XYZ file of C-alpha atoms in Angstrom:
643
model
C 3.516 -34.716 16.558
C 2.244 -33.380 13.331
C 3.010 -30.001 12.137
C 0.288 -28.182 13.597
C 0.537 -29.954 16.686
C 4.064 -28.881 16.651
C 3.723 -24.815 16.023
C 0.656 -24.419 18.832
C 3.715 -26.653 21.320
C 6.425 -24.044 19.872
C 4.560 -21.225 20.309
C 3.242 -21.892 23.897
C 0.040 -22.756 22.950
C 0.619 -25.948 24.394
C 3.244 -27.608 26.536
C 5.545 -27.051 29.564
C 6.169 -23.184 30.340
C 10.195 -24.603 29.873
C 9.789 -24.952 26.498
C 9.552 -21.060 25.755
C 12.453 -20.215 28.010
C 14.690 -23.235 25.782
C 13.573 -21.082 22.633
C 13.974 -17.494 23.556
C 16.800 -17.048 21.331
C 16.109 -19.356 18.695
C 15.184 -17.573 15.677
C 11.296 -19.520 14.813
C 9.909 -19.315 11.211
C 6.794 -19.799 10.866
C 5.531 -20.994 6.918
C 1.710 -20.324 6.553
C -0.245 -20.113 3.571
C -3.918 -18.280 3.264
C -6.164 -19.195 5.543
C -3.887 -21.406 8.318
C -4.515 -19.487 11.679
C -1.398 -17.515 11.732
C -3.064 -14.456 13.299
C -4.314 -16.151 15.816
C -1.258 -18.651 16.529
C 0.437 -14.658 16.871
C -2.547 -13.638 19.136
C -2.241 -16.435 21.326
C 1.588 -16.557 20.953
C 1.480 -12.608 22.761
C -0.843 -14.301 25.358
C 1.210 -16.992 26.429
C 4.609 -15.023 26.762
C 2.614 -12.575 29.042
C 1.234 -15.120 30.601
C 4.470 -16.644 31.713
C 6.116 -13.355 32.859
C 7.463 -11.782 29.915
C 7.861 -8.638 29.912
C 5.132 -6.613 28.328
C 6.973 -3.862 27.094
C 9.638 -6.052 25.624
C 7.794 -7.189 23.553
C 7.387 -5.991 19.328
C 4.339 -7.166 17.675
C 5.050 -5.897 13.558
C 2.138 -5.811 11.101
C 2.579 -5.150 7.363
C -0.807 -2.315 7.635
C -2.399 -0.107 10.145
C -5.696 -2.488 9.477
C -3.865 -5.612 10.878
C -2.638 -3.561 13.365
C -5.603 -2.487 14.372
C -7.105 -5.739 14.177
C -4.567 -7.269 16.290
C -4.761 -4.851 19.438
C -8.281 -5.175 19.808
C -7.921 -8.975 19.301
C -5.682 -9.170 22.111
C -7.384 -6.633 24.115
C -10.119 -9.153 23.829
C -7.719 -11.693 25.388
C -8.078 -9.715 28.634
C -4.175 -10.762 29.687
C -2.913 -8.336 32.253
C -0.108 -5.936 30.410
C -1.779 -6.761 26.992
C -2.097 -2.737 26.547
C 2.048 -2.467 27.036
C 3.082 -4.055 24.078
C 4.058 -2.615 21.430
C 1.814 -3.628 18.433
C 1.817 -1.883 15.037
C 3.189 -0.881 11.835
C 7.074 -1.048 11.453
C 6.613 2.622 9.764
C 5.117 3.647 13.059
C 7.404 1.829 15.112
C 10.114 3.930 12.930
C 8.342 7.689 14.020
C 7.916 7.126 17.385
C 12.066 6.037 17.367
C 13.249 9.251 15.188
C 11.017 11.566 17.298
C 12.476 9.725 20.962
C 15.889 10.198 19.779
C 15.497 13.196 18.462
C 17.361 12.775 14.766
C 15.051 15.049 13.385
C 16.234 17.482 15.341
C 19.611 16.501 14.980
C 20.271 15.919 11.339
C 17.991 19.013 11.075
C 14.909 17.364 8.886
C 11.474 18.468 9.407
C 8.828 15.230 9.878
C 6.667 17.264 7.136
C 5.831 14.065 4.845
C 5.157 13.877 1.246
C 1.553 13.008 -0.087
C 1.785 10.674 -3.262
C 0.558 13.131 -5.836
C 3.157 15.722 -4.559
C 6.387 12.767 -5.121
C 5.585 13.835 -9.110
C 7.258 17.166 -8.303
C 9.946 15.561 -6.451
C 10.653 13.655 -9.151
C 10.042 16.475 -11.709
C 12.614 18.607 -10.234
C 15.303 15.929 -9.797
C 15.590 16.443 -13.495
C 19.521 15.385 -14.572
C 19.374 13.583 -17.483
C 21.903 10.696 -16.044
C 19.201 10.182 -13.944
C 16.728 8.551 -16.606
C 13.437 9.359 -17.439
C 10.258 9.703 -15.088
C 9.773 6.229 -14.475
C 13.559 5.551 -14.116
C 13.496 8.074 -11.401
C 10.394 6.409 -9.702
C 12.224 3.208 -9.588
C 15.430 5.069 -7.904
C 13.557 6.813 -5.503
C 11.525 3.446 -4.366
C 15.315 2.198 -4.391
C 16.281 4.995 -2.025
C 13.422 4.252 0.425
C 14.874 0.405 0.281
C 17.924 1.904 1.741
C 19.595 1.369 -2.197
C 18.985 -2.830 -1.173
C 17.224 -3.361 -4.324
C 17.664 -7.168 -4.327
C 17.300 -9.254 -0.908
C 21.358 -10.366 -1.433
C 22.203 -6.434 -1.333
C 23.323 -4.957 2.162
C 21.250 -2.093 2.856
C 22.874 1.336 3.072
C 24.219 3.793 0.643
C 23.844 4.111 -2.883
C 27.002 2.452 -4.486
C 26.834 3.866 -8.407
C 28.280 7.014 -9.471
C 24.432 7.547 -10.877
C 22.451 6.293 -7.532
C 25.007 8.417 -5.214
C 24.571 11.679 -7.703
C 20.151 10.788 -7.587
C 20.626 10.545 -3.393
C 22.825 13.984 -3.290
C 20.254 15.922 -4.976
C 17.608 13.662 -3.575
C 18.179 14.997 0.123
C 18.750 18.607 -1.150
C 15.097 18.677 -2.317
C 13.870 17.529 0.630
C 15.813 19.724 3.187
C 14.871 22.805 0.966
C 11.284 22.178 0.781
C 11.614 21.278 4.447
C 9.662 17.809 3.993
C 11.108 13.656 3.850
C 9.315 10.746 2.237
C 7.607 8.666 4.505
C 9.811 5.727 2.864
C 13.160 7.114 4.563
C 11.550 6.414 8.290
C 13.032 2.501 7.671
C 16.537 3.522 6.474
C 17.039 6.436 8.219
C 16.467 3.991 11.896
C 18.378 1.400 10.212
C 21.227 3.673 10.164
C 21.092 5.172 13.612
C 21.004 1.861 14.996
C 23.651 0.176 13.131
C 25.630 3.466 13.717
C 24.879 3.934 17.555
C 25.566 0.356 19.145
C 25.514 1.874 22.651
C 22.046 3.143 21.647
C 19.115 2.258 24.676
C 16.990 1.760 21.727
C 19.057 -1.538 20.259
C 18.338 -4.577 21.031
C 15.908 -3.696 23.698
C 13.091 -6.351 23.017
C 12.752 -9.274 24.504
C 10.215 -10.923 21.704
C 10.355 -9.606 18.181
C 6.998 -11.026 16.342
C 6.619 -10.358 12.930
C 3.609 -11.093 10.214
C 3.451 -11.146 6.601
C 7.204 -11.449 6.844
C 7.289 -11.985 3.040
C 5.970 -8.280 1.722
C 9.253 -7.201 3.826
C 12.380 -5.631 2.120
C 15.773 -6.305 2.873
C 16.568 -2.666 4.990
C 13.207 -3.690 7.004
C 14.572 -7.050 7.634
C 18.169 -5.668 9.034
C 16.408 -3.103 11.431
C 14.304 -5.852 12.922
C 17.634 -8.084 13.276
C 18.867 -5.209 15.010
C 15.694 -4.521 17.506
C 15.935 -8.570 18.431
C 19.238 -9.253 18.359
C 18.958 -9.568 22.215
C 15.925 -11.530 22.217
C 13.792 -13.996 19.987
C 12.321 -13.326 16.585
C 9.866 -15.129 15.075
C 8.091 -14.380 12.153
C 5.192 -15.519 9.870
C 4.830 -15.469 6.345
C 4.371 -17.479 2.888
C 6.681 -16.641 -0.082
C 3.661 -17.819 -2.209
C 2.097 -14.322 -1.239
C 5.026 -11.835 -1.968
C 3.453 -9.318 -3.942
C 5.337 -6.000 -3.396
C 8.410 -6.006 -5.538
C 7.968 -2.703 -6.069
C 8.935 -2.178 -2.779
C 12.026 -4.294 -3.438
C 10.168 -7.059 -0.977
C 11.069 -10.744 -2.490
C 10.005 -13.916 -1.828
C 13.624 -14.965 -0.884
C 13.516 -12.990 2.230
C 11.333 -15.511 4.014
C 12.635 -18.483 2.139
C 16.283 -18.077 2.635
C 15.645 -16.669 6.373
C 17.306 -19.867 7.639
C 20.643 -19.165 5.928
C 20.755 -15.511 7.535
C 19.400 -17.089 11.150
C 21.698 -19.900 11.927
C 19.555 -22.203 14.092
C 16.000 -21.211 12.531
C 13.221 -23.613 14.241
C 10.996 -23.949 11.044
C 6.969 -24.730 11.328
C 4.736 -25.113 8.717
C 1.131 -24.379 8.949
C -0.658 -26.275 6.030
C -4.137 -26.929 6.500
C -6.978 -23.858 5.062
C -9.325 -23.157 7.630
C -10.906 -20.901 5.268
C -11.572 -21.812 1.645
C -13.389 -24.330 0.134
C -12.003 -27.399 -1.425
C -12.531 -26.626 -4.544
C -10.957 -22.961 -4.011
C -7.568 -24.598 -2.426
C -7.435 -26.976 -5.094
C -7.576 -24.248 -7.606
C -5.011 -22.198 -5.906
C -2.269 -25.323 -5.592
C -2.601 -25.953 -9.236
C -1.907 -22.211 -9.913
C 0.963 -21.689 -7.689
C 2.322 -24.288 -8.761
C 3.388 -23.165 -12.369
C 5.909 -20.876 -9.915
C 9.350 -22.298 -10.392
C 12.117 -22.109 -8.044
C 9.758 -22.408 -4.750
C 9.677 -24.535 -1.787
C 7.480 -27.977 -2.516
C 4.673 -26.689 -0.145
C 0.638 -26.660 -0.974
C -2.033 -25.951 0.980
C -4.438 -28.732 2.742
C -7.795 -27.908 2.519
C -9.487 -28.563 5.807
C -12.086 -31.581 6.176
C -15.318 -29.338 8.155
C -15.191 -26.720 4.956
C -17.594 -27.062 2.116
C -17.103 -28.014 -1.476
C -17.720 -24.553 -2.486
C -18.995 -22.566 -5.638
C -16.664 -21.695 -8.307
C -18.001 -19.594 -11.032
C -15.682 -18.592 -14.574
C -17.595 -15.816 -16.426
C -17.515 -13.708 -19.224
C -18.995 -10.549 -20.866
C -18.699 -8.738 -23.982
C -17.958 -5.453 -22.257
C -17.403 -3.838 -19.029
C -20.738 -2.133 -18.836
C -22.190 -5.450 -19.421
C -19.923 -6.600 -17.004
C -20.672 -4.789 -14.604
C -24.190 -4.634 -14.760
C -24.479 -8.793 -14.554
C -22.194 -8.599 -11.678
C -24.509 -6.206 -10.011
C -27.422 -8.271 -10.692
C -25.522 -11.319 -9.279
C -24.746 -9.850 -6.295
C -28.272 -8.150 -5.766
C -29.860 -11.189 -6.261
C -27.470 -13.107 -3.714
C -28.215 -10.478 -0.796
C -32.089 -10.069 -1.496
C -31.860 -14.193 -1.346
C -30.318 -13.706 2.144
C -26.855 -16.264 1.142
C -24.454 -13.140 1.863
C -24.758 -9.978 3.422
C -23.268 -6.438 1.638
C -20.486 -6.595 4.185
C -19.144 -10.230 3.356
C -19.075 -9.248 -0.497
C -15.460 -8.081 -1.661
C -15.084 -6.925 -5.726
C -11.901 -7.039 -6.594
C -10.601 -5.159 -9.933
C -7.223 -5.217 -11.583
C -7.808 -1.293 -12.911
C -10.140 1.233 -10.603
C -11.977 1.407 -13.817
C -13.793 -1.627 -13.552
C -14.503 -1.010 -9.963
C -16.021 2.286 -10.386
C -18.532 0.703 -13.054
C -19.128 -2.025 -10.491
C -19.794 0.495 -7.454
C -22.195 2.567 -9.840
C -24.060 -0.758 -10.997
C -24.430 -1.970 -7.313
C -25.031 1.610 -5.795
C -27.980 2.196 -8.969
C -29.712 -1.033 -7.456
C -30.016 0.223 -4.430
C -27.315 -2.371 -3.274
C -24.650 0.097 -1.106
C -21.034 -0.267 -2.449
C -18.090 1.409 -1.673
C -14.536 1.857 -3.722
C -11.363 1.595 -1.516
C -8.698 2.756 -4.447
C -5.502 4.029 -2.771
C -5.467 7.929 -2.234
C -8.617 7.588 -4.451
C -9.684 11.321 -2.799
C -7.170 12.597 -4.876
C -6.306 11.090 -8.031
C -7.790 14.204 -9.801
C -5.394 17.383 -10.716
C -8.311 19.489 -9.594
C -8.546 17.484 -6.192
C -4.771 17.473 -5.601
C -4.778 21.285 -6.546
C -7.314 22.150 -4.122
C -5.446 20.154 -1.398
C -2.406 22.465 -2.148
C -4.449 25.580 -1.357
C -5.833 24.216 1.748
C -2.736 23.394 2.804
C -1.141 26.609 2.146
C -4.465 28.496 3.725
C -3.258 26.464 6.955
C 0.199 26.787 6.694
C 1.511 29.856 4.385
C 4.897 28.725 4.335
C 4.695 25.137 3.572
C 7.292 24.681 0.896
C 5.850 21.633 -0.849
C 2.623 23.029 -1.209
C 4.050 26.118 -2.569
C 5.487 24.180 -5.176
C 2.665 22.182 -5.777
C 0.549 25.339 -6.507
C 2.953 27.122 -9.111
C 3.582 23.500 -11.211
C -0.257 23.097 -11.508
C -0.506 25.519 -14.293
C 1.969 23.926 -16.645
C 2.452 20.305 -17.916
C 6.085 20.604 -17.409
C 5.235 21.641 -13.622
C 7.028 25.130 -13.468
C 10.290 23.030 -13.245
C 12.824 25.341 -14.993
C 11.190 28.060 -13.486
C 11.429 26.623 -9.735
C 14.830 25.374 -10.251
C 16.034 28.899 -10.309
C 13.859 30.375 -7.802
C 15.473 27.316 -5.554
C 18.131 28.248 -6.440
C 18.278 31.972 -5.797
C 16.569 31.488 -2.136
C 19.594 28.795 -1.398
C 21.932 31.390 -2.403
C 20.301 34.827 -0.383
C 18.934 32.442 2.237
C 15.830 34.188 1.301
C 12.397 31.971 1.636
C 10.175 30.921 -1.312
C 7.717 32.784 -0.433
C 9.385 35.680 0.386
C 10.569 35.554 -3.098
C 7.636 35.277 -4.446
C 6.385 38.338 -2.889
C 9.369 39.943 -4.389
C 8.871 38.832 -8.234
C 5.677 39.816 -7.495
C 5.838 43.638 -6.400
C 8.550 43.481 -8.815
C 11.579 44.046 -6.579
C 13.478 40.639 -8.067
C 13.769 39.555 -11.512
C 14.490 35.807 -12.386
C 14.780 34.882 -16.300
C 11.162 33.224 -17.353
C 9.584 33.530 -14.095
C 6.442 34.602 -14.901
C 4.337 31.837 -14.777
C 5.767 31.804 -10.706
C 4.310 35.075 -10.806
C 1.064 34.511 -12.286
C 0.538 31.408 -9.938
C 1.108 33.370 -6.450
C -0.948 36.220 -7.447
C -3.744 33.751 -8.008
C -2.430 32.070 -4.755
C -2.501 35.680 -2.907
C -6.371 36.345 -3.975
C -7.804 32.823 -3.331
C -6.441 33.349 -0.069
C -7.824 36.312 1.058
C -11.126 34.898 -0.507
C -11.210 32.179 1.948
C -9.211 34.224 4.863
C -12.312 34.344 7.147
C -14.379 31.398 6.531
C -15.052 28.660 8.718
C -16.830 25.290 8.914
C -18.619 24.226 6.294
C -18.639 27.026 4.105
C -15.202 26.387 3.953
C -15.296 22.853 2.859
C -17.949 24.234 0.453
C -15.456 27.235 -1.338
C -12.555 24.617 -1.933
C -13.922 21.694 -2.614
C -17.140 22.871 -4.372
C -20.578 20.571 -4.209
C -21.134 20.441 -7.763
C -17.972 18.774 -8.848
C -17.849 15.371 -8.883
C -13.569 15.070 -7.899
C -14.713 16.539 -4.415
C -17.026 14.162 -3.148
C -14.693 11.926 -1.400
C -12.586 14.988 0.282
C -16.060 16.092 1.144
C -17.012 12.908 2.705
C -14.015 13.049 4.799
C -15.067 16.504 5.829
C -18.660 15.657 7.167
C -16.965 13.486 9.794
C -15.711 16.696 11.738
C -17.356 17.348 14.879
C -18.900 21.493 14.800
C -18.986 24.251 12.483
C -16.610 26.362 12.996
C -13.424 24.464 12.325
C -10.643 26.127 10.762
C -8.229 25.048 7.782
C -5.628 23.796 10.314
C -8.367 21.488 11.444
C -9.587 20.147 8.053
C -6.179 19.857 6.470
C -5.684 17.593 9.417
C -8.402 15.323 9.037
C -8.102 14.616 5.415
C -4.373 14.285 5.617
C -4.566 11.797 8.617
C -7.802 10.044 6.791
C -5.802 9.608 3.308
C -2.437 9.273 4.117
C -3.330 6.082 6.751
C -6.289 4.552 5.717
C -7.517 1.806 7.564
C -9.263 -0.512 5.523
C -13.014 -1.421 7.427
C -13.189 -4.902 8.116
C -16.508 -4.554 9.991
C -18.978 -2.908 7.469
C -22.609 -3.095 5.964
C -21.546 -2.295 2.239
C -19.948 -4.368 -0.499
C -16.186 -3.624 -0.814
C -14.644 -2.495 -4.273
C -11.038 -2.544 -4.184
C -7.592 -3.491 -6.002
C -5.975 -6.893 -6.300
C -3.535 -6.190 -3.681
C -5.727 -4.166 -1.075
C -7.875 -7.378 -0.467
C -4.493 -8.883 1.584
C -5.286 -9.977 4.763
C -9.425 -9.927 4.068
C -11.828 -12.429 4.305
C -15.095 -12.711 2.501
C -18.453 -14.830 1.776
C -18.322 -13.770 -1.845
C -15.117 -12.712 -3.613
C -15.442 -11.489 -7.316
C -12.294 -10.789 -9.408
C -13.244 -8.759 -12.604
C -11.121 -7.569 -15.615
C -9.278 -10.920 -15.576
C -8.280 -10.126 -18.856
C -4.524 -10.565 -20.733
C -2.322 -7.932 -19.621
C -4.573 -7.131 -16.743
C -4.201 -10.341 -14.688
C -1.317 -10.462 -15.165
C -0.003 -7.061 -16.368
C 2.627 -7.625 -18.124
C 6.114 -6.174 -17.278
C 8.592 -4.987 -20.366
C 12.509 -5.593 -19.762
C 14.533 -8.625 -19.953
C 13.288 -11.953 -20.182
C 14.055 -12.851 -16.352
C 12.517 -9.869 -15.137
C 9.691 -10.564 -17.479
C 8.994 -13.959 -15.852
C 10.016 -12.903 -12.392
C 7.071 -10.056 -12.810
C 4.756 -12.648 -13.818
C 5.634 -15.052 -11.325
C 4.474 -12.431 -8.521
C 1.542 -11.496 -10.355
C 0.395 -15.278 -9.873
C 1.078 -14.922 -6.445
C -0.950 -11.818 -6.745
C -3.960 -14.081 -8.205
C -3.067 -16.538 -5.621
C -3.650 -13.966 -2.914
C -6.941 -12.763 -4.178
C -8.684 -16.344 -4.896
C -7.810 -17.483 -1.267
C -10.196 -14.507 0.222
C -13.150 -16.114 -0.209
C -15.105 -18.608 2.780
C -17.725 -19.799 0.203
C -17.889 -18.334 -3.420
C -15.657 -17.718 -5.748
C -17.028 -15.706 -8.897
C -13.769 -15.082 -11.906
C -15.007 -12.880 -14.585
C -13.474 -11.537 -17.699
C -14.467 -9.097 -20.796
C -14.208 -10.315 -24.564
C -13.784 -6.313 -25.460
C -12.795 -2.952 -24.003
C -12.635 0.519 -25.039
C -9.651 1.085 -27.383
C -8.117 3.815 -25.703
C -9.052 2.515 -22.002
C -7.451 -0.457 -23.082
C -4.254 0.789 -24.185
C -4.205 3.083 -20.858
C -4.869 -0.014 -18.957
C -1.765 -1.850 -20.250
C -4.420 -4.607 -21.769
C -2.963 -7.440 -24.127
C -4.358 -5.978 -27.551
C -4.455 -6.014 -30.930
C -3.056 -2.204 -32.883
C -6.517 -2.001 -34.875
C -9.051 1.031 -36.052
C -12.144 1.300 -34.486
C -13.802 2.211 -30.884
C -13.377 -1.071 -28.904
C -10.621 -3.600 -29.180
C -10.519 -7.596 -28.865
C -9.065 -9.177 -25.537
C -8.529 -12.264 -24.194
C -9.136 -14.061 -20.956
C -6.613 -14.433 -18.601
C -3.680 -17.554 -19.043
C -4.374 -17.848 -15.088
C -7.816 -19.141 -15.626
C -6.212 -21.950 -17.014
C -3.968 -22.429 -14.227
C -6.706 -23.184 -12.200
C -6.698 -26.887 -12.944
C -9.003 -29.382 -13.422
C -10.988 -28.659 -10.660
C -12.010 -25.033 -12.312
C -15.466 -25.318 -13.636
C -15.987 -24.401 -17.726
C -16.101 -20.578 -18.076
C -19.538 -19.551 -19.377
C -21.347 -16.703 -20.938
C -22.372 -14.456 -18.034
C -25.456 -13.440 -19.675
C -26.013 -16.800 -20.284
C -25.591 -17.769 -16.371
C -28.085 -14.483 -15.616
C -30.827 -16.292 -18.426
C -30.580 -19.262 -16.748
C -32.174 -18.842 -13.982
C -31.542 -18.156 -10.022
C -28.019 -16.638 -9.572
C-alpha cells in the first residue's frame, strides 16, 4: 500500500469501519507538505467518524485562523453528514473563550475579558518600564514569552516564569492588566492550560473523543500541552509540515511536529507527498530551496503527473515605482487576455510598502486590488487615536482607552505621569477617571501631571462635541472624509445596516472587523498581502515582490545560531509563499530603494550619501535550482512583447 493509499485507509477514507475503532487511541501524525490534500483528508476524516457513530460533539476540529475555520465548516456543511453542525470546529483561541467564559475563571480570578488591540500593547509595554526588564523590544519578546506560557523553546514545560527577571516582568505584567481592567488575547492559551492541568476532576478535561488538529507546526509548546490535555481520553491526530513553521515569534518550532513521536509513544506516522497543486517546475524549485535547511527530516515533495509544467518568471527593476508599475501592467495584461481572473491573482510583499505601490498601480489601471496588511485600519497614530475616543465615547470608563488618549500627546506616552496617577487610584481605590476629574477641577495635585490634565480636558470637549450624534455623521466627525488614515475605518463603517447607530454600535463593528479578520478566499479583486498572510491560499498567479537582501530574508541580529535558525524559517517562509501558486509563478526584485525606506525596511545596504541606495537580489533566488529560469530585466520582459 503506498503512502497515500495508506493515510485515506488510516483515516477512514477507505477500509473496514474496525480499523478506526483499533486506532482511537493511537496518537496519528500526519506529514503533508503544500498542496497534498490535507484539508480534505481532515474533511473527509470528520465525515467518516460521524459516519460510523462517533459522537458529534466529541469531537475537536483545531484550525491555526478563523479563515480555515471558516473554510472548514462550510466544507463540511457541504458534506451534508447528519451532526456535522455539532462539532466543534474552530480556532484554538476561540475554543479557549468559550472554556474561560463556561467555567467562569473570569469571574473567579476576577479578570475582565476586555482585550487589548495591538497598537494599545505599546502602552503596556511602555508602562512596564523597570530597567531589569530591557529595552522596548526586550519587553516585546517577554511579553510574546508570557503569552507562550514562559515555554519559549519546544523542550521548555509550559507554566511560570522561572528567572528572577521573567517572574518580576509577569508580577507587574498582571498588575497592569487587572488595573486597566483588560488581558491580552495571548493569555486565553495559558490561562486554560492552567485550569486544566490544575482541575483534573474538571468536566471540561479530557472530554473529546477525536482531537483533529491542522497546521500542527505554527503551534507552540503551551498550545500543544492543552490539546494533550483535551484528548488525553480520546485520539489526536494532527497535520502539519515542519518545512512550513514560520511563527517563531510565537515561540512555534518546527520540532513540535517533528519530535511529536517522542512525546506520543505509539505515533502512527503518514506522509502525504505528492502536490496536487503546483506545477512541476514550481515543486522542483521549492525542493531545491528547502533543502539548504539542515537538521530536517529527508522528505520532498512529488509533484503530481496531471499538473502542468508551469511558468516561472525571475524579474527585476531599478526601483519600486518601476516595479510596481511593470507588475501592474503584467497583471492587467494577463486579466484583459482572459488567463486569470482578479480573484485568482495574490501579490505578495515582504514590507506593506511595496504592496501599497502595487495596489495603487493596479487600482490606477482600472484593475481592482485590495491590501490585506494586518490591523492595516490602524497603523496610523491619528487612526489609533481616533479609535481611543470612540471607544471612550462608548464606554467612558474604559481604562485602556483612557490611557491610550493621555500618552498620545507625548513621545514618551505620558508614562511617568500615568505611573503615578496608577498609582494614587491603587492607593484611594479611586478610578482613573475620577481622578482625572479631580486634577482637573483642581481638587488633587500629582507632581508633573499636567499633560494628564491637558489631555482629559481635550477628552471632556470632544466628547460633548460628539455627545448627540448618530449614524453617519458620526463616522464622519471622528474619522473625517478628507484624511486619507480613515478610509479603511470608514470602509468598515459603510457596512452597518441604518443611520442612526450609536458609538456602542460602531466601536463594535470595527473592533470585531479588525481584531478577527477573515481573510476572503472567494473574491473578484487581486489580493495584496504579506509573506505570511498568503498561508493556507491558493492562487492562478502568485507574485512575490521586494525579494531583495535583507527583505527575503530579513535578517535577524544575535548570535550566530539564532542568526541561522532565523534564516532557516525565513526559507520556510519563501517556501510557503512559492507553493501558492496553481499555474504562475512571477519572483521580482529591485536593483535600488529609497535610502531612508531602505534602512526602515531592514534592507541589506550599503552606509552611502545620496537619495537611493544599491541592493541586491535575494540569495533565495539562487536556491531555486536549476530548474529556475535566468532572472531578466522586467522592462525588458514588458518590451518584449505579450506578457
Amino acid at each position: 500500500m503506498n503512502q497515500e493509499a495508506s493515510f485515506r485507509w488510516h483515516c477512514g477514507l477507505e477500509g473496514p469501519a474496525r480499523l478506526i475503532a483499533e486506532l482511537d487511541h493511537t496518537p496519528i501524525r500526519v506529514l503533508a507538505g503544500p498542496g497534498t490534500g490535507k484539508t480534505f483528508a481532515l474533511m473527509r476524516r470528520v465525515a467518516r467518524l460521524l459516519q460510523e457513530c462517533a459522537t458529534a460533539n466529541r469531537i475537536l476540529v483545531c484550525t491555526f485562523t478563523r479563515t480555515a475555520a471558516r473554510d472548514l465548516r462550510e466544507a463540511l456543511a457541504d458534506l451534508g453528514v447528519a451532526g456535522v453542525d455539532k462539532v466543534h470546529a474552530g480556532t484554538l483561541h476561540g475554543f479557549c473563550f468559550g472554556l474561560l467564559n463556561l467555567t467562569e475563571i473570569f469571574a473567579i480570578t476576577g479578570r475582565v475579558p476586555r482585550p487589548l488591540l495591538e497598537f494599545e500593547e505599546r502602552f503596556l509595554v511602555e508602562d512596564l518600564s523597570d530597567s531589569s526588564f530591557g529595552g522596548i523590544r526586550v519587553r516585546e519578546r517577554r511579553l510574546r514569552a508570557f503569552n507562550a506560557a514562559w515555554a519559549r523553546l519546544q523542550s521548555e514545560e509550559p507554566g511560570w516564569p522561572r528567572g528572577d527577571i521573567d517572574k518580576a516582568f509577569n508580577r507587574d505584567l498582571i498588575g497592569w492588566l487587572r488595573f486597566h481592567q483588560a488581558m491580552l488575547i495571548g493569555e486565553l492559551v495559558p490561562e486554560s492550560l492552567r485550569y486544566l492541568k490544575e482541575n483534573p476532576a474538571s468536566p471540561h478535561r479530557g472530554v473529546f473523543e477525536h482531537v483533529l488538529v491542522d497546521e500542527y507546526q505554527d503551534l507552540n509548546r503551551a498550545e500543544q500541552d492543552l490539546l494533550d490535555l483535551l484528548a488525553e481520553s480520546g485520539q489526536l491526530l494532527v497535520i502539519g509540515d515542519e518545512n512550513q513553521s514560520i511563527y517563531s515569534f510565537r515561540f512555534a518550532h518546527p520540532e513540535g511536529i517533528a519530535t511529536f513521536d517522542k512525546s506520543h509513544p505509539g505515533t502512527h506516522d503518514v506522509e502525504l507527498e505528492a502536490c496536487r497543486r503546483c506545477p512541476h517546475r514550481v515543486v522542483e524549485m521549492a525542493n531545491a530551496l528547502i533543502h539548504n535547511n539542515r537538521g530536517r527530516a529527508p522528505r520532498a515533495l512529488a509533484p503530481w503527473s496531471k499538473n502542468p509544467e508551469g511558468e516561472v518568471l525571475v524579474l527585476q527593476w531599478n526601483s519600486m515605482e518601476e516595479e510596481a508599475n511593470g507588475i501592474a501592467e503584467i497583471i492587467r495584461a494577463r486579466i484583459q487576455s482572459k488567463e486569470v481572473i482578479p480573484g485568482k491573482v495574490l501579490v505578495l510583499a515582504p514590507r506593506r510598502q511595496f504592496g501599497y505601490k502595487i495596489r495603487d498601480a493596479l487600482n490606477g489601471l482600472s484593475v481592482p486590488a485590495h491590501s490585506l496588511f494586518h490591523e492595516q485600519a490602524l497603523d496610523k497614530d491619528d487612526a489609533q487615536e481616533a479609535f481611543a475616543l470612540l471607544t471612550l465615547l462608548a464606554k467612558p470608563e474604559d481604562r485602556v482607552a483612557l490611557r491610550c488618549w493621555c500618552g498620545f500627546s507625548s513621545p514618551s506616552l505620558c508614562e511617568g505621569a500615568w505611573k503615578r496617577l496608577r498609582k494614587h487610584c491603587e492607593e484611594s481605590e479611586e478610578t482613573p477617571r475620577a481622578a482625572l476629574e479631580r486634577l482637573a477641577s483642581g481638587d488633587l495635585h500629582i507632581p508633573y501631571g499636567q499633560p494628564l490634565v491637558d489631555r482629559f480636558q481635550e477628552l471632556q470637549r470632544r466628547l460633548g462635541e460628539l455627545e448627540t450624534i448618530r449614524g453617519q455623521a458620526l463616522v464622519d466627525a471622528i474619522f473625517p472624509q478628507e484624511e486619507d488614515w480613515a478610509n479603511l475605518v470608514r470602509s468598515i463603517a459603510s457596512t452597518i445596516e441604518g443611520s442612526t447607530f450609536d458609538a456602542q454600535e460602531l466601536r463594535k463593528t470595527l473592533h470585531r472587523r479588525i481584531t478577527q479578520p477573515e481573510l476572503p478566499t472567494d473574491v473578484d479583486y487581486v489580493r495584496v498581502m504579506s509573506l505570511h498572510k498568503s498561508k493556507g491560499l491558493t492562487a492562478d498567479l502568485v507574485i512575490v515582490v521586494g525579494c531583495v537582501e535583507g527583505l527575503v530574508p530579513t535578517l535577524a541580529k544575535g548570535t550566530p545560531v539564532e542568526q541561522e535558525e532565523s534564516l532557516e524559517e525565513q526559507r520556510r517562509l519563501f517556501y510557503v509563499a512559492t507553493t501558492r501558486t496553481r499555474s504562475s509563478l512571477v519572483l521580482s526584485s529591485v536593483t535600488r530603494l529609497p535610502r531612508k525606506l531602505a534602512y526602515q525596511m531592514g534592507a541589506q545596504v550599503l552606509k552611502r550619501n545620496g537619495t537611493h541606495v544599491p541592493t541586491i537580489a535575494s540569495r533565495f533566488l539562487d536556491e531555486l535550482g536549476s530548474s529556475r529560469p535566468a532572472a531578466v530585466s522586467g522592462t525588458t520582459f514588458l518590451e518584449s512583447g505579450p506578457t
